Short mmCIF file of C-alpha atoms in Angstrom, two decimals:
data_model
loop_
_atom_site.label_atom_id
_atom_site.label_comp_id
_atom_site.label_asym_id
_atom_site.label_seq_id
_atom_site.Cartn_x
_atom_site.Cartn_y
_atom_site.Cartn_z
CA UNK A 819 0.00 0.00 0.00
CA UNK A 820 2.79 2.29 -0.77
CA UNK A 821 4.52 2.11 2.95
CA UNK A 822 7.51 0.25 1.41
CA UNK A 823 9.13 -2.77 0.18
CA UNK A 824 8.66 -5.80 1.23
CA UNK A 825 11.61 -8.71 1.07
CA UNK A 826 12.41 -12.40 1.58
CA UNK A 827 16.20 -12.08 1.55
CA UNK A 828 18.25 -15.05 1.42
CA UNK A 829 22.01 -15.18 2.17
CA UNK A 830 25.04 -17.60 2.01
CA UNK A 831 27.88 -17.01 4.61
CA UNK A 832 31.62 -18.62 3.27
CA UNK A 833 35.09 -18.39 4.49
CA UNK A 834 37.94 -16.92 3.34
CA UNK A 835 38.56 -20.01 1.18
CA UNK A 836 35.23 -19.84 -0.47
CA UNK A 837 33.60 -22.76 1.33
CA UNK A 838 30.23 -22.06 2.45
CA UNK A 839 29.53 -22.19 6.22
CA UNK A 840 25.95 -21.33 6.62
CA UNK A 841 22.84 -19.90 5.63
CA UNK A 842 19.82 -17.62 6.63
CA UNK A 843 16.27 -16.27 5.48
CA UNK A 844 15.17 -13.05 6.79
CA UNK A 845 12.09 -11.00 6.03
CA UNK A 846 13.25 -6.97 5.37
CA UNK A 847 10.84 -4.18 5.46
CA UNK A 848 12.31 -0.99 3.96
CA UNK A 849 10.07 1.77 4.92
CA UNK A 850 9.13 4.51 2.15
CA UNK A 851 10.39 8.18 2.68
CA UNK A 852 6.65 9.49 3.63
CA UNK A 853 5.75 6.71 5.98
CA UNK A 854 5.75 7.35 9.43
CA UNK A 855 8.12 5.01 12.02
CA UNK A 856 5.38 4.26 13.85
CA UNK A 857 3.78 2.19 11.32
CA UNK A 858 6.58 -0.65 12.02
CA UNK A 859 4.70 -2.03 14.63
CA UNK A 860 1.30 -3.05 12.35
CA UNK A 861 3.79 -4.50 9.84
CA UNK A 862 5.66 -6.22 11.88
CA UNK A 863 2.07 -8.09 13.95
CA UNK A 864 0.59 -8.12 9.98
CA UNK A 865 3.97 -10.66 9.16
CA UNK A 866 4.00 -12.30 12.56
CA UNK A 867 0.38 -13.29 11.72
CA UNK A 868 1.69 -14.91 8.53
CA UNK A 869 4.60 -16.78 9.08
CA UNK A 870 6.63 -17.84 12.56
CA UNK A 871 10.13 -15.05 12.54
CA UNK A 872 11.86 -13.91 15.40
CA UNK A 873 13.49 -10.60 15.76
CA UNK A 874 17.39 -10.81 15.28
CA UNK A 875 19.66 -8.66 17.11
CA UNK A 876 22.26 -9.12 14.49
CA UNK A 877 22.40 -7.68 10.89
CA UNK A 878 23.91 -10.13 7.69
CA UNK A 879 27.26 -9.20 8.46
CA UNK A 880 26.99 -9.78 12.25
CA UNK A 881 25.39 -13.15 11.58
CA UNK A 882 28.10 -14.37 9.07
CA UNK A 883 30.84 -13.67 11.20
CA UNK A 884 29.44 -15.50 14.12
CA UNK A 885 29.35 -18.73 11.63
CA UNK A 886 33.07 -17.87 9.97
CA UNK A 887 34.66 -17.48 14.06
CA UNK A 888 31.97 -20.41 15.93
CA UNK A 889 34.04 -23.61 14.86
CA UNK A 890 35.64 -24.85 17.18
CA UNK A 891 33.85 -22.74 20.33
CA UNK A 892 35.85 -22.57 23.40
CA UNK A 893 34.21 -24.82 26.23
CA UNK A 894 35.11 -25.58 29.66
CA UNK A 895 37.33 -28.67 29.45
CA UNK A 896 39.55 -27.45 26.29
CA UNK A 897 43.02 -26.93 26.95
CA UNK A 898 43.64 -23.50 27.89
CA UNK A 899 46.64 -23.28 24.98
CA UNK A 900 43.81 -24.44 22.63
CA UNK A 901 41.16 -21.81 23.85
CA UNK A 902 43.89 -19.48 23.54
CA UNK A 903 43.92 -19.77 19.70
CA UNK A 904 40.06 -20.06 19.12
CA UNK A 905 39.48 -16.90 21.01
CA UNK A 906 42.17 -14.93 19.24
CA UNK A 907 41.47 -16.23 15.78
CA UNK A 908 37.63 -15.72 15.97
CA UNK A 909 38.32 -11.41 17.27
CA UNK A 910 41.09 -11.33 14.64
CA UNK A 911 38.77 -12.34 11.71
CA UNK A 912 35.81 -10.05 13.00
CA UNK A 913 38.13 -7.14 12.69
CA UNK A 914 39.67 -7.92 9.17
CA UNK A 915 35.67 -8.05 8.44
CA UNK A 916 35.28 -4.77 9.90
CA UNK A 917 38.05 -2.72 8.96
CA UNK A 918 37.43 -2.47 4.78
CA UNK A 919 33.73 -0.72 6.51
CA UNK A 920 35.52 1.31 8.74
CA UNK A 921 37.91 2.56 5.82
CA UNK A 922 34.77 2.99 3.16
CA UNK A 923 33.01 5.47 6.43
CA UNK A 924 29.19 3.82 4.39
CA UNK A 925 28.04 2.21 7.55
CA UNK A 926 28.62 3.07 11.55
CA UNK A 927 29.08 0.14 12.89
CA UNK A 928 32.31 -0.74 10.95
CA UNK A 929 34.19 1.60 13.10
CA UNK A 930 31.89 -0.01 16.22
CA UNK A 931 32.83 -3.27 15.32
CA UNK A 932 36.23 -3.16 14.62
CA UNK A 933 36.78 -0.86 18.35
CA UNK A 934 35.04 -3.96 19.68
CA UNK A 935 37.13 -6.51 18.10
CA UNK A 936 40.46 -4.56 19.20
CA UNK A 937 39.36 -4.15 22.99
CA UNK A 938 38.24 -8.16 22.67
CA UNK A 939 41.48 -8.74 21.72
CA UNK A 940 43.59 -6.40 24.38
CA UNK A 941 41.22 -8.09 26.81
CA UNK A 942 42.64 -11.94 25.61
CA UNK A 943 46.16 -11.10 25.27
CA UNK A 944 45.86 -9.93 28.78
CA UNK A 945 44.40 -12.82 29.88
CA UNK A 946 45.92 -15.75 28.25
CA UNK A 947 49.67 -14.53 29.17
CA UNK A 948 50.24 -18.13 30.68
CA UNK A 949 49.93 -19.23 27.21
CA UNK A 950 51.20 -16.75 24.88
CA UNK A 951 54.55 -15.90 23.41
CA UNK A 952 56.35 -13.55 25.80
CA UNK A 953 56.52 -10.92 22.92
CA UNK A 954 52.90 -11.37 22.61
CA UNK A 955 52.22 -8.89 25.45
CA UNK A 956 54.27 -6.57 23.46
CA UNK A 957 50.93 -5.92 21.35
CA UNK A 958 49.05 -4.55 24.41
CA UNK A 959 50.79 -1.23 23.51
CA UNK A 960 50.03 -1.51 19.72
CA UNK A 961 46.34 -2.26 20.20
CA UNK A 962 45.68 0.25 22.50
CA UNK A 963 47.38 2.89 20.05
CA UNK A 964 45.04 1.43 17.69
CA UNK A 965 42.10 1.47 20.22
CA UNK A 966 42.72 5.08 20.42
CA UNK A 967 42.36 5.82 16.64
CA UNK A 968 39.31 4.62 16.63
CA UNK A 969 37.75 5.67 19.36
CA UNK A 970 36.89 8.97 18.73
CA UNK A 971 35.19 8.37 15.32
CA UNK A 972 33.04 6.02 17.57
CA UNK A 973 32.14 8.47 19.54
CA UNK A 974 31.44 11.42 17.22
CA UNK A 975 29.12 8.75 15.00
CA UNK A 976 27.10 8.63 18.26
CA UNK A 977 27.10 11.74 20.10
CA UNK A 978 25.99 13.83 17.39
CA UNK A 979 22.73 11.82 17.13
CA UNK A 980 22.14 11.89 20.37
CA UNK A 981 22.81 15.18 21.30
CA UNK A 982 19.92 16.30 18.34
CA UNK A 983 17.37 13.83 19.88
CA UNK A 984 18.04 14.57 23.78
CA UNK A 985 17.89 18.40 22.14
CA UNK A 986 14.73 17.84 20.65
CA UNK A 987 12.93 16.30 23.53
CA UNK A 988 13.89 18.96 25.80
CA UNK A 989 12.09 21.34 23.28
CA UNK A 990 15.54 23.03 22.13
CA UNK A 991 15.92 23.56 18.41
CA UNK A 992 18.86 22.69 16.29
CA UNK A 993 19.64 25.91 15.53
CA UNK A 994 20.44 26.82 19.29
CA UNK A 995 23.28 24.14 19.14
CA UNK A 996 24.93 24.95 15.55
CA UNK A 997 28.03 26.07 17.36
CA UNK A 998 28.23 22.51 19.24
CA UNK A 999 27.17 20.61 16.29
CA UNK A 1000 29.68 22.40 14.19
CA UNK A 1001 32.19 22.04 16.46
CA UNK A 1002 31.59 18.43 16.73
CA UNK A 1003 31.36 17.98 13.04
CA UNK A 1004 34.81 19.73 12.89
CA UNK A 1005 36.31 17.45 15.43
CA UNK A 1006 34.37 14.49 13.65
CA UNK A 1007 36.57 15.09 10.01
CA UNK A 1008 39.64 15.47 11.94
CA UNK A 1009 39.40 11.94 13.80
CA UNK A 1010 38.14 10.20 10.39
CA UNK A 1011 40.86 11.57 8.92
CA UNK A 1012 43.49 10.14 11.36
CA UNK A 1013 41.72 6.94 11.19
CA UNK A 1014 41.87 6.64 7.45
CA UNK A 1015 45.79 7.50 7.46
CA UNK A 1016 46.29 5.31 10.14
CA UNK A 1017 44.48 1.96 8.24
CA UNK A 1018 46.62 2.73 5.54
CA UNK A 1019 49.67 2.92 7.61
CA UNK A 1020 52.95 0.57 7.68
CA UNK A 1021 52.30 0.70 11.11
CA UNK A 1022 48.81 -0.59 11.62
CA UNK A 1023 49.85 -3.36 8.72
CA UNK A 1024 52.66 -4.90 11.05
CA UNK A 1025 50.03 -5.09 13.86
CA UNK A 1026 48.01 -6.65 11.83
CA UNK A 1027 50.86 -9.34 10.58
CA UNK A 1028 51.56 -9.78 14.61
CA UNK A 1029 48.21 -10.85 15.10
CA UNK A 1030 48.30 -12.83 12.44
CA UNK A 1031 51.55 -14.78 13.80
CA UNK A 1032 50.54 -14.87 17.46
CA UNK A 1033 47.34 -17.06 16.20
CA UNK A 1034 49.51 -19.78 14.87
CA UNK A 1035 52.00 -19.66 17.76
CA UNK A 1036 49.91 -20.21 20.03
CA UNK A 1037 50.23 -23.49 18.85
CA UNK A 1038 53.33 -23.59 17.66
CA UNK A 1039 55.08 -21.96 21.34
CA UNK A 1040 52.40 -23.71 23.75
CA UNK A 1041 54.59 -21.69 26.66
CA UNK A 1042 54.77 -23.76 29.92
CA UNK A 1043 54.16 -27.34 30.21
CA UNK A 1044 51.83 -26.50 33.21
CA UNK A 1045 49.74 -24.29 31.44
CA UNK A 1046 48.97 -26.77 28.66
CA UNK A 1047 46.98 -29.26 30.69
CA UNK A 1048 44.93 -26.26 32.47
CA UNK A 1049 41.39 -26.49 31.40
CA UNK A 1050 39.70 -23.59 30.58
CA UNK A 1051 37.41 -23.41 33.57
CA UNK A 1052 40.10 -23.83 35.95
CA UNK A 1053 42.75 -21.06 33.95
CA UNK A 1054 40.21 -18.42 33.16
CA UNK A 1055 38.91 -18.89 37.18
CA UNK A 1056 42.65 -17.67 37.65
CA UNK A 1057 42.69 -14.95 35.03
CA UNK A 1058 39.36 -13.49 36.38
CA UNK A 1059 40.18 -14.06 39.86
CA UNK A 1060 43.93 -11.85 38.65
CA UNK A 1061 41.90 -9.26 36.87
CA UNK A 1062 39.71 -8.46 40.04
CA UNK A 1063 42.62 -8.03 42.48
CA UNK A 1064 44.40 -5.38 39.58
CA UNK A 1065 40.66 -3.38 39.19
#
């Protein structure tokens, strides 16, 4: 009835190697310029009444990378060496997904993804010390520069947003802000531009490389004959419990 278009959209998730991993169905409503958000709701109970979906919390991209990085989950009784390799491999290949979107600026949550995937990983290399390559830790410092480059294009993609709508439900126009706004917009080009010469960087390739070799060392330089038998429950009890005391 002219509120949008209406889609059955089927998708094919492969690796890097072509092979295909999975697959998914999902109904997409685009809405129309002149039709109100509000009318989501009736379209959505008008489908539900049609056909059993579910809301996903996940877009395509979201969804393929949780198939590409779920082989081989970590679980309780793997060898902590082991988990150490899953869990770095699966936040490695979610940022290599993310980055190219980051670099292209075409969708938000590029940038949002990839900050996650670099914190994820800071987070693991922290943790898993027992099992890493001592110059493993050496890429705390790198991520965190890298953390730091994309941080604030994070946060200018959101606070702009939702500085207009907290604005406009407190009754103040845009037009009282246009020195903020243009501030942040100014402050907005400047960290995009960073970013951008920073992804295109020697520097943030050789990070990448290191991340890259620390995957397949962790297999390679299990570290201390100890720390290979530890199951995962009992080693990441330790690396929580060693986290808690440093906060």
């Amino acid at each position: 009835e002219g509120a949008g278009e209406l889609s059955l959209d089927r998708t094919k998730a492969g690796d890097r190697k072509g092979k295909q991993i999975s697959s998914f169905a999902e109904i997409e409503f685009e809405l129309s310029a002149e039709t109100p958000a509000a009318a989501v709701a009736g379209i959505r109970e008008a489908i539900e009444k049609l056909c059993a979906v579910r809301p996903s919390r996940q877009n395509k991209l979201e969804r393929a990378l949780t198939a590409a990085t779920s082989e081989g989950r970590v679980h309780a009784g793997m060898p902590w060496r082991e988990s150490a390799r899953v869990m770095l491999h699966s936040e490695l290949e979610r940022l290599l997904a993310y980055l190219p979107m980051a670099a292209a600026g075409v969708d938000a949550e590029g940038v949002h993804g990839a900050r996650v995937s670099v914190r994820r990983l800071r987070a693991a290399v922290r943790m898993l010390r027992d099992v890493l390559p001592r110059r493993g830790e050496s890429l705390l410092k790198e991520l965190r520069w890298f953390g730091t480059v994309l941080g604030p294009v994070r946060d200018s993609d959101v606070m702009i947003p939702a500085l207009l709508e907290r604005a406009a439900g407190a009754g103040v126009g845009q037009d009282a802000l246009e020195p903020v706004i243009h501030r942040l917009q100014r402050d907005a080009r400047r960290a995009r531009e960073r970013m951008e010469k920073t992804l295109r960087s020697k520097r943030a390739a050789r990070l990448l490389e290191r991340l890259e070799r620390l995957v397949h060392q962790t297999l390679a330089h299990p570290g201390p004959r100890s720390a290979q038998a530890l199951e995962t429950r009992a080693a990441s009890e330790q690396a929580v419990r060693r986290a808690y005391r440093r906060m």
